[in-house]
Amino acid sequence: MKAIRINEPGNVELFDMPMPVRKPGEALLKILYGGICGSDLGTYRGTFAYAGYPRIPGHEFSAQIVEIDANDRGLEKGMIVTCNPYFNCGTCYSCERGLVNCCEHNETMGAQRDGAFREYITMPVERIYDGQGLSPRQLALIEPFCISYHGVSRANIQPGEKVLIVGAGTIGVLAAAAARAAGAEVYISDIADKKLDYAVEKFGLAGKILNDSPEHFHEAVAKITNGNGFDVTIEAVGLPATFLLCIDAAAFGARVVQIGVGKKNADFDFTLLQKKELNVYGSRNALQKDFLALIDLVKAGKANIERVVTNEYEFADAPKAFQEFSEQAASMLKVVIHFADPE
């Protein structure tokens, strides 16, 4: 079968590999759609903190069940599904306490272990979720929505609160959608004006802040919040500079959530955390309950997540997809790859 591999930064190829062999407790899946995550793009660029090479990317995907044994989850051959791609060890202190999303030895598909960007994969049955009739394209977007939703849930957002999302990539935009669904007044900031306009228009946000200079950013924050700062700020880029913007833009007693992943260290006035009595939350991966809740949410028509898709490529054009996404990231939001149609 064919698969996509990032051999080293800037080098993507399609290559032949053996078909996977299904083990007891696993299902054989045919990949239908896959989304290129910011971490996949970071692996391509050589900037992702957890990248290793060579690597088969991909942890946002939908698939069709080809082979599966009888199970207690109602999963059957032919079903269209999505999967939880975060493999936890089950034995560390985090796992013992049920915090499997922040396992100390976590291996996410496409990052610490090979991912789903190939024609067929095997997955443990307990990691497979019935798509409930959603389209393959929609199901490939559930995982990034889970990342955003999990981060937003950490902040316990209340109706009417002012929320700032820093970063207008897929995770940031979906975090904005999740915060808006919680009843917040949501603003989004980025250096890419086209992405901001797209996010505000497609997801009904309250407004945008173009981060074209520190002065303009802080002036806009002060104007929107009457000088008070935001009740919640969420970092969805993964850079020290954007994390510091979230600290600066937060009101006294506010909540700050860090979703973005980066490789650089932040150097900042840590006394601001004490002075403002900020509540700072890290957010990593997502939980089974997030997947199941969001499948239901999308099925109910309460979140049109397909609006984040700006570009689609065929499987054979995967190297082109990565190259163009890297070169045109300022104007491209979610990039998906069409692997196959269901049978």
mmCIF file of C-alpha atoms in Angstrom:
data_model
loop_
_atom_site.group_PDB
_atom_site.id
_atom_site.type_symbol
_atom_site.label_atom_id
_atom_site.label_comp_id
_atom_site.label_asym_id
_atom_site.label_seq_id
_atom_site.Cartn_x
_atom_site.Cartn_y
_atom_site.Cartn_z
ATOM 1 C CA MET A 1 0.000 0.000 0.000
ATOM 2 C CA LYS A 2 0.967 3.667 -0.352
ATOM 3 C CA ALA A 3 1.806 5.991 2.553
ATOM 4 C CA ILE A 4 3.031 9.555 3.115
ATOM 5 C CA ARG A 5 6.370 10.036 4.831
ATOM 6 C CA ILE A 6 8.293 13.120 5.973
ATOM 7 C CA ASN A 7 11.915 12.005 5.634
ATOM 8 C CA GLU A 8 13.375 15.249 6.980
ATOM 9 C CA PRO A 9 12.273 18.883 7.120
ATOM 10 C CA GLY A 10 11.033 19.933 3.681
ATOM 11 C CA ASN A 11 11.098 16.413 2.247
ATOM 12 C CA VAL A 12 7.766 14.595 1.778
ATOM 13 C CA GLU A 13 7.250 11.523 -0.387
ATOM 14 C CA LEU A 14 4.768 8.776 -1.169
ATOM 15 C CA PHE A 15 6.281 5.341 -0.608
ATOM 16 C CA ASP A 16 5.278 1.686 -0.617
ATOM 17 C CA MET A 17 4.937 -0.223 2.630
ATOM 18 C CA PRO A 18 3.386 -3.551 3.652
ATOM 19 C CA MET A 19 -0.290 -3.781 4.568
ATOM 20 C CA PRO A 20 -0.779 -3.766 8.358
ATOM 21 C CA VAL A 21 -1.580 -7.037 10.103
ATOM 22 C CA ARG A 22 -4.504 -6.856 12.513
ATOM 23 C CA LYS A 23 -3.906 -8.123 16.050
ATOM 24 C CA PRO A 24 -6.542 -9.362 18.500
ATOM 25 C CA GLY A 25 -8.532 -6.389 19.802
ATOM 26 C CA GLU A 26 -7.760 -4.290 16.733
ATOM 27 C CA ALA A 27 -9.701 -3.303 13.626
ATOM 28 C CA LEU A 28 -8.408 -2.803 10.092
ATOM 29 C CA LEU A 29 -9.382 0.633 8.799
ATOM 30 C CA LYS A 30 -9.358 2.201 5.342
ATOM 31 C CA ILE A 31 -8.402 5.883 5.580
ATOM 32 C CA LEU A 32 -10.862 8.255 3.886
ATOM 33 C CA TYR A 33 -9.866 11.807 4.858
ATOM 34 C CA GLY A 34 -6.978 13.296 6.812
ATOM 35 C CA GLY A 35 -6.302 16.814 8.048
ATOM 36 C CA ILE A 36 -2.829 18.363 8.069
ATOM 37 C CA CYS A 37 -2.421 19.594 11.645
ATOM 38 C CA GLY A 38 -0.176 22.434 12.741
ATOM 39 C CA SER A 39 2.069 19.786 14.305
ATOM 40 C CA ASP A 40 2.307 17.993 10.933
ATOM 41 C CA LEU A 41 3.233 21.299 9.326
ATOM 42 C CA GLY A 42 5.761 21.873 12.121
ATOM 43 C CA THR A 43 7.287 18.439 11.442
ATOM 44 C CA TYR A 44 7.552 19.380 7.773
ATOM 45 C CA ARG A 45 9.203 22.681 8.705
ATOM 46 C CA GLY A 46 11.387 21.203 11.459
ATOM 47 C CA THR A 47 9.824 23.354 14.194
ATOM 48 C CA PHE A 48 7.607 20.860 16.054
ATOM 49 C CA ALA A 49 8.796 20.056 19.577
ATOM 50 C CA TYR A 50 7.904 16.348 19.413
ATOM 51 C CA ALA A 51 9.009 15.623 15.832
ATOM 52 C CA GLY A 52 11.220 12.690 14.888
ATOM 53 C CA TYR A 53 12.314 11.546 11.426
ATOM 54 C CA PRO A 54 11.440 9.770 9.251
ATOM 55 C CA ARG A 55 7.784 10.032 10.223
ATOM 56 C CA ILE A 56 4.417 9.117 8.715
ATOM 57 C CA PRO A 57 2.267 12.123 9.712
ATOM 58 C CA GLY A 58 -1.415 12.357 10.499
ATOM 59 C CA HIS A 59 -3.654 12.124 13.548
ATOM 60 C CA GLU A 60 -6.772 13.886 12.258
ATOM 61 C CA PHE A 61 -8.645 11.349 10.144
ATOM 62 C CA SER A 62 -11.770 9.455 9.240
ATOM 63 C CA ALA A 63 -11.864 5.847 8.132
ATOM 64 C CA GLN A 64 -14.077 2.936 7.181
ATOM 65 C CA ILE A 65 -13.968 -0.328 9.123
ATOM 66 C CA VAL A 66 -12.718 -3.125 6.868
ATOM 67 C CA GLU A 67 -12.234 -5.888 9.448
ATOM 68 C CA ILE A 68 -13.332 -6.091 13.080
ATOM 69 C CA ASP A 69 -14.233 -8.800 15.562
ATOM 70 C CA ALA A 70 -17.446 -8.881 17.580
ATOM 71 C CA ASN A 71 -17.272 -6.161 20.246
ATOM 72 C CA ASP A 72 -19.332 -4.456 22.939
ATOM 73 C CA ARG A 73 -19.138 -1.008 21.291
ATOM 74 C CA GLY A 74 -21.536 -1.654 18.429
ATOM 75 C CA LEU A 75 -18.782 -1.245 15.838
ATOM 76 C CA GLU A 76 -19.225 -3.205 12.624
ATOM 77 C CA LYS A 77 -17.617 -3.669 9.229
ATOM 78 C CA GLY A 78 -18.474 -0.834 6.841
ATOM 79 C CA MET A 79 -18.998 1.836 9.516
ATOM 80 C CA ILE A 80 -17.485 5.297 8.993
ATOM 81 C CA VAL A 81 -15.525 6.239 12.106
ATOM 82 C CA THR A 82 -12.904 8.485 13.656
ATOM 83 C CA CYS A 83 -10.325 7.606 16.308
ATOM 84 C CA ASN A 84 -8.503 8.794 19.401
ATOM 85 C CA PRO A 85 -4.852 9.099 18.277
ATOM 86 C CA TYR A 86 -3.193 9.654 21.690
ATOM 87 C CA PHE A 87 -1.613 6.440 22.954
ATOM 88 C CA ASN A 88 -1.111 6.523 26.718
ATOM 89 C CA CYS A 89 1.061 4.067 28.654
ATOM 90 C CA GLY A 90 -1.551 3.131 31.262
ATOM 91 C CA THR A 91 0.992 2.848 34.087
ATOM 92 C CA CYS A 92 2.376 6.325 34.842
ATOM 93 C CA TYR A 93 1.083 8.535 37.668
ATOM 94 C CA SER A 94 -1.114 10.520 35.270
ATOM 95 C CA CYS A 95 -2.703 7.395 33.824
ATOM 96 C CA GLU A 96 -3.252 5.944 37.305
ATOM 97 C CA ARG A 97 -5.274 9.063 38.148
ATOM 98 C CA GLY A 98 -7.290 8.877 34.911
ATOM 99 C CA LEU A 99 -5.481 11.824 33.301
ATOM 100 C CA VAL A 100 -4.723 9.807 30.177
ATOM 101 C CA ASN A 101 -4.572 12.884 27.934
ATOM 102 C CA CYS A 102 -1.422 14.044 29.766
ATOM 103 C CA CYS A 103 0.279 10.653 30.061
ATOM 104 C CA GLU A 104 3.949 11.111 30.910
ATOM 105 C CA HIS A 105 4.872 8.763 28.054
ATOM 106 C CA ASN A 106 2.190 9.838 25.575
ATOM 107 C CA GLU A 107 2.695 8.882 21.936
ATOM 108 C CA THR A 108 0.490 10.798 19.513
ATOM 109 C CA MET A 109 0.100 9.402 16.028
ATOM 110 C CA GLY A 110 2.157 11.408 13.554
ATOM 111 C CA ALA A 111 4.367 12.804 16.331
ATOM 112 C CA GLN A 112 6.011 10.296 18.678
ATOM 113 C CA ARG A 113 4.788 7.364 16.559
ATOM 114 C CA ASP A 114 3.822 6.935 12.919
ATOM 115 C CA GLY A 115 0.477 8.368 11.938
ATOM 116 C CA ALA A 116 -2.533 7.634 9.785
ATOM 117 C CA PHE A 117 -1.523 9.087 6.424
ATOM 118 C CA ARG A 118 -1.556 5.781 4.551
ATOM 119 C CA GLU A 119 -4.161 3.699 2.783
ATOM 120 C CA TYR A 120 -4.842 1.341 5.697
ATOM 121 C CA ILE A 121 -4.096 1.291 9.433
ATOM 122 C CA THR A 122 -4.966 -0.868 12.418
ATOM 123 C CA MET A 123 -6.392 0.630 15.608
ATOM 124 C CA PRO A 124 -7.393 -0.769 19.007
ATOM 125 C CA VAL A 125 -11.170 -1.127 19.074
ATOM 126 C CA GLU A 126 -11.487 1.012 22.219
ATOM 127 C CA ARG A 127 -9.996 3.988 20.336
ATOM 128 C CA ILE A 128 -12.558 3.866 17.520
ATOM 129 C CA TYR A 129 -15.681 6.040 17.652
ATOM 130 C CA ASP A 130 -18.833 5.584 15.587
ATOM 131 C CA GLY A 131 -19.260 8.597 13.318
ATOM 132 C CA GLN A 132 -23.031 8.696 13.924
ATOM 133 C CA GLY A 133 -23.720 9.397 10.255
ATOM 134 C CA LEU A 134 -21.355 12.356 9.884
ATOM 135 C CA SER A 135 -19.557 12.605 6.557
ATOM 136 C CA PRO A 136 -15.942 11.393 6.275
ATOM 137 C CA ARG A 137 -14.833 15.002 5.768
ATOM 138 C CA GLN A 138 -16.605 16.150 8.949
ATOM 139 C CA LEU A 139 -15.207 13.261 10.986
ATOM 140 C CA ALA A 140 -11.638 14.149 10.002
ATOM 141 C CA LEU A 141 -12.220 17.513 11.724
ATOM 142 C CA ILE A 142 -13.453 16.118 15.042
ATOM 143 C CA GLU A 143 -9.960 15.618 16.505
ATOM 144 C CA PRO A 144 -8.787 19.234 16.043
ATOM 145 C CA PHE A 145 -12.152 20.414 17.373
ATOM 146 C CA CYS A 146 -11.507 18.216 20.431
ATOM 147 C CA ILE A 147 -8.130 19.883 21.024
ATOM 148 C CA SER A 148 -9.798 23.293 20.969
ATOM 149 C CA TYR A 149 -12.822 22.219 22.980
ATOM 150 C CA HIS A 150 -10.678 20.599 25.672
ATOM 151 C CA GLY A 151 -8.632 23.789 26.038
ATOM 152 C CA VAL A 152 -11.734 25.964 26.227
ATOM 153 C CA SER A 153 -13.258 23.646 28.836
ATOM 154 C CA ARG A 154 -10.193 24.176 31.040
ATOM 155 C CA ALA A 155 -11.175 27.852 31.366
ATOM 156 C CA ASN A 156 -14.761 27.160 32.479
ATOM 157 C CA ILE A 157 -16.017 30.024 30.336
ATOM 158 C CA GLN A 158 -19.247 31.696 31.461
ATOM 159 C CA PRO A 159 -21.877 33.405 29.285
ATOM 160 C CA GLY A 160 -21.103 37.055 28.636
ATOM 161 C CA GLU A 161 -17.391 36.856 29.417
ATOM 162 C CA LYS A 162 -14.942 38.486 27.039
ATOM 163 C CA VAL A 163 -12.553 35.926 25.541
ATOM 164 C CA LEU A 164 -9.494 36.489 23.372
ATOM 165 C CA ILE A 165 -8.057 33.731 21.182
ATOM 166 C CA VAL A 166 -4.502 34.429 20.026
ATOM 167 C CA GLY A 167 -3.888 32.475 16.836
ATOM 168 C CA ALA A 168 -6.237 32.152 13.847
ATOM 169 C CA GLY A 169 -5.117 28.729 12.699
ATOM 170 C CA THR A 170 -7.473 25.764 12.831
ATOM 171 C CA ILE A 171 -7.093 25.201 16.579
ATOM 172 C CA GLY A 172 -7.551 28.885 17.374
ATOM 173 C CA VAL A 173 -10.601 29.271 15.147
ATOM 174 C CA LEU A 174 -12.225 26.135 16.543
ATOM 175 C CA ALA A 175 -11.412 27.344 20.074
ATOM 176 C CA ALA A 176 -13.204 30.561 19.186
ATOM 177 C CA ALA A 177 -16.184 28.527 17.977
ATOM 178 C CA ALA A 178 -16.221 26.519 21.207
ATOM 179 C CA ALA A 179 -15.984 29.655 23.364
ATOM 180 C CA ARG A 180 -18.805 31.279 21.414
ATOM 181 C CA ALA A 181 -20.921 28.161 21.914
ATOM 182 C CA ALA A 182 -20.353 28.650 25.663
ATOM 183 C CA GLY A 183 -21.958 32.093 25.392
ATOM 184 C CA ALA A 184 -18.811 34.227 25.408
ATOM 185 C CA GLU A 185 -18.091 37.438 23.529
ATOM 186 C CA VAL A 186 -15.174 36.196 21.450
ATOM 187 C CA TYR A 187 -12.355 38.088 19.750
ATOM 188 C CA ILE A 188 -9.487 36.608 17.770
ATOM 189 C CA SER A 189 -5.972 37.900 17.050
ATOM 190 C CA ASP A 190 -3.318 36.989 14.496
ATOM 191 C CA ILE A 191 -0.739 38.511 12.173
ATOM 192 C CA ALA A 192 -2.697 37.305 9.102
ATOM 193 C CA ASP A 193 -5.555 39.704 8.382
ATOM 194 C CA LYS A 194 -7.232 37.430 5.809
ATOM 195 C CA LYS A 195 -7.470 34.609 8.325
ATOM 196 C CA LEU A 196 -8.980 36.973 10.889
ATOM 197 C CA ASP A 197 -11.634 38.195 8.466
ATOM 198 C CA TYR A 198 -12.448 34.601 7.512
ATOM 199 C CA ALA A 199 -12.787 33.541 11.148
ATOM 200 C CA VAL A 200 -14.974 36.498 12.134
ATOM 201 C CA GLU A 201 -17.256 36.090 9.116
ATOM 202 C CA LYS A 202 -17.614 32.301 9.082
ATOM 203 C CA PHE A 203 -17.934 31.784 12.840
ATOM 204 C CA GLY A 204 -19.782 34.923 13.895
ATOM 205 C CA LEU A 205 -17.126 36.277 16.256
ATOM 206 C CA ALA A 206 -17.394 39.647 17.963
ATOM 207 C CA GLY A 207 -14.270 41.054 16.357
ATOM 208 C CA LYS A 208 -10.583 40.809 15.540
ATOM 209 C CA ILE A 209 -7.258 42.256 16.636
ATOM 210 C CA LEU A 210 -4.592 42.431 13.958
ATOM 211 C CA ASN A 211 -1.284 41.811 15.694
ATOM 212 C CA ASP A 212 0.786 44.003 13.392
ATOM 213 C CA SER A 213 2.589 45.718 16.276
ATOM 214 C CA PRO A 214 2.683 45.459 20.090
ATOM 215 C CA GLU A 215 1.340 48.996 20.352
ATOM 216 C CA HIS A 216 -1.658 48.299 18.120
ATOM 217 C CA PHE A 217 -2.385 45.023 19.911
ATOM 218 C CA HIS A 218 -2.423 46.619 23.369
ATOM 219 C CA GLU A 219 -4.443 49.616 22.163
ATOM 220 C CA ALA A 220 -7.076 47.284 20.721
ATOM 221 C CA VAL A 221 -7.226 45.213 23.917
ATOM 222 C CA ALA A 222 -7.716 48.339 26.014
ATOM 223 C CA LYS A 223 -10.437 49.676 23.707
ATOM 224 C CA ILE A 224 -12.413 46.422 23.574
ATOM 225 C CA THR A 225 -12.231 45.776 27.316
ATOM 226 C CA ASN A 226 -12.432 49.377 28.575
ATOM 227 C CA GLY A 227 -8.909 48.981 29.889
ATOM 228 C CA ASN A 228 -9.797 45.955 32.024
ATOM 229 C CA GLY A 229 -8.345 43.119 29.959
ATOM 230 C CA PHE A 230 -10.068 39.896 28.896
ATOM 231 C CA ASP A 231 -11.701 37.459 31.289
ATOM 232 C CA VAL A 232 -10.099 34.572 29.418
ATOM 233 C CA THR A 233 -7.177 34.479 26.982
ATOM 234 C CA ILE A 234 -6.248 31.376 25.000
ATOM 235 C CA GLU A 235 -2.894 30.856 23.274
ATOM 236 C CA ALA A 236 -3.181 28.735 20.111
ATOM 237 C CA VAL A 237 0.089 29.437 18.296
ATOM 238 C CA GLY A 238 2.931 27.955 20.316
ATOM 239 C CA LEU A 239 5.325 30.905 20.497
ATOM 240 C CA PRO A 240 6.693 32.683 23.583
ATOM 241 C CA ALA A 241 5.626 36.042 22.132
ATOM 242 C CA THR A 242 1.995 35.002 21.754
ATOM 243 C CA PHE A 243 1.921 33.457 25.222
ATOM 244 C CA LEU A 244 3.161 36.774 26.635
ATOM 245 C CA LEU A 245 0.440 38.614 24.713
ATOM 246 C CA CYS A 246 -2.097 36.402 26.478
ATOM 247 C CA ILE A 247 -0.576 37.276 29.858
ATOM 248 C CA ASP A 248 -0.587 40.989 29.026
ATOM 249 C CA ALA A 249 -4.145 40.954 27.649
ATOM 250 C CA ALA A 250 -5.591 39.083 30.632
ATOM 251 C CA ALA A 251 -7.570 40.958 33.252
ATOM 252 C CA PHE A 252 -6.653 40.762 36.923
ATOM 253 C CA GLY A 253 -7.962 37.419 38.192
ATOM 254 C CA ALA A 254 -8.377 36.106 34.628
ATOM 255 C CA ARG A 255 -7.804 32.622 33.212
ATOM 256 C CA VAL A 256 -5.088 31.916 30.655
ATOM 257 C CA VAL A 257 -5.018 28.678 28.649
ATOM 258 C CA GLN A 258 -1.950 27.437 26.756
ATOM 259 C CA ILE A 259 -2.835 25.096 23.858
ATOM 260 C CA GLY A 260 -0.067 25.888 21.343
ATOM 261 C CA VAL A 261 3.068 23.736 21.192
ATOM 262 C CA GLY A 262 6.506 25.195 20.431
ATOM 263 C CA LYS A 263 10.207 24.606 20.902
ATOM 264 C CA LYS A 264 11.319 28.028 22.216
ATOM 265 C CA ASN A 265 11.554 29.162 25.850
ATOM 266 C CA ALA A 266 9.677 32.200 27.139
ATOM 267 C CA ASP A 267 11.512 34.928 29.046
ATOM 268 C CA PHE A 268 8.984 37.119 30.844
ATOM 269 C CA ASP A 269 8.128 39.035 33.987
ATOM 270 C CA PHE A 270 6.697 36.114 35.974
ATOM 271 C CA THR A 271 5.631 38.448 38.774
ATOM 272 C CA LEU A 272 2.677 39.408 36.545
ATOM 273 C CA LEU A 273 1.174 36.015 37.385
ATOM 274 C CA GLN A 274 1.256 36.967 41.063
ATOM 275 C CA LYS A 275 0.308 40.608 40.566
ATOM 276 C CA LYS A 276 -2.768 39.760 38.489
ATOM 277 C CA GLU A 277 -3.435 36.525 40.400
ATOM 278 C CA LEU A 278 -3.810 34.761 37.071
ATOM 279 C CA ASN A 279 -5.035 31.203 36.707
ATOM 280 C CA VAL A 280 -2.826 29.586 34.053
ATOM 281 C CA TYR A 281 -3.867 26.254 32.552
ATOM 282 C CA GLY A 282 -2.010 23.966 30.211
ATOM 283 C CA SER A 283 -4.110 21.954 27.797
ATOM 284 C CA ARG A 284 -2.876 18.762 26.156
ATOM 285 C CA ASN A 285 -4.679 16.416 23.772
ATOM 286 C CA ALA A 286 -8.291 15.494 24.553
ATOM 287 C CA LEU A 287 -10.384 12.814 26.213
ATOM 288 C CA GLN A 288 -12.849 10.237 24.959
ATOM 289 C CA LYS A 289 -15.694 12.307 26.375
ATOM 290 C CA ASP A 290 -14.589 15.238 24.193
ATOM 291 C CA PHE A 291 -14.779 13.129 21.013
ATOM 292 C CA LEU A 292 -18.199 11.730 21.858
ATOM 293 C CA ALA A 293 -19.607 15.120 22.894
ATOM 294 C CA LEU A 294 -18.427 16.854 19.737
ATOM 295 C CA ILE A 295 -19.662 14.135 17.385
ATOM 296 C CA ASP A 296 -23.083 14.671 18.965
ATOM 297 C CA LEU A 297 -22.691 18.469 18.788
ATOM 298 C CA VAL A 298 -21.864 18.429 15.058
ATOM 299 C CA LYS A 299 -24.588 15.856 14.367
ATOM 300 C CA ALA A 300 -27.104 18.169 16.058
ATOM 301 C CA GLY A 301 -26.078 20.978 13.687
ATOM 302 C CA LYS A 302 -24.684 23.183 16.447
ATOM 303 C CA ALA A 303 -21.200 23.553 14.926
ATOM 304 C CA ASN A 304 -20.440 23.806 11.217
ATOM 305 C CA ILE A 305 -16.819 22.736 11.517
ATOM 306 C CA GLU A 306 -16.356 22.248 7.764
ATOM 307 C CA ARG A 307 -16.110 26.025 7.487
ATOM 308 C CA VAL A 308 -12.490 25.757 8.654
ATOM 309 C CA VAL A 309 -11.526 23.857 5.473
ATOM 310 C CA THR A 310 -9.990 26.167 2.906
ATOM 311 C CA ASN A 311 -8.050 23.674 0.763
ATOM 312 C CA GLU A 312 -8.416 20.025 -0.262
ATOM 313 C CA TYR A 313 -5.881 17.798 -2.044
ATOM 314 C CA GLU A 314 -5.915 14.258 -3.366
ATOM 315 C CA PHE A 315 -3.713 11.595 -1.756
ATOM 316 C CA ALA A 316 -1.330 11.541 -4.717
ATOM 317 C CA ASP A 317 -0.733 15.291 -4.301
ATOM 318 C CA ALA A 318 0.318 15.103 -0.642
ATOM 319 C CA PRO A 319 3.859 16.473 -1.216
ATOM 320 C CA LYS A 320 2.308 19.458 -3.006
ATOM 321 C CA ALA A 321 -0.177 19.909 -0.148
ATOM 322 C CA PHE A 322 2.581 20.173 2.459
ATOM 323 C CA GLN A 323 4.712 22.499 0.338
ATOM 324 C CA GLU A 324 1.889 24.879 -0.516
ATOM 325 C CA PHE A 325 0.542 24.892 3.042
ATOM 326 C CA SER A 326 4.002 25.823 4.316
ATOM 327 C CA GLU A 327 4.416 28.572 1.721
ATOM 328 C CA GLN A 328 0.883 29.990 1.971
ATOM 329 C CA ALA A 329 0.047 29.418 5.637
ATOM 330 C CA ALA A 330 -1.059 33.028 6.025
ATOM 331 C CA SER A 331 -4.026 32.440 3.697
ATOM 332 C CA MET A 332 -4.767 28.735 4.255
ATOM 333 C CA LEU A 333 -6.644 27.516 7.329
ATOM 334 C CA LYS A 334 -7.456 23.800 7.436
ATOM 335 C CA VAL A 335 -5.943 21.657 4.686
ATOM 336 C CA VAL A 336 -7.430 18.201 4.176
ATOM 337 C CA ILE A 337 -6.289 15.252 2.085
ATOM 338 C CA HIS A 338 -8.817 12.993 0.363
ATOM 339 C CA PHE A 339 -7.473 9.446 0.536
ATOM 340 C CA ALA A 340 -10.417 7.384 -0.682
ATOM 341 C CA ASP A 341 -14.199 7.131 -0.813
ATOM 342 C CA PRO A 342 -16.101 4.658 1.355
ATOM 343 C CA GLU A 343 -17.182 1.412 -0.279
#
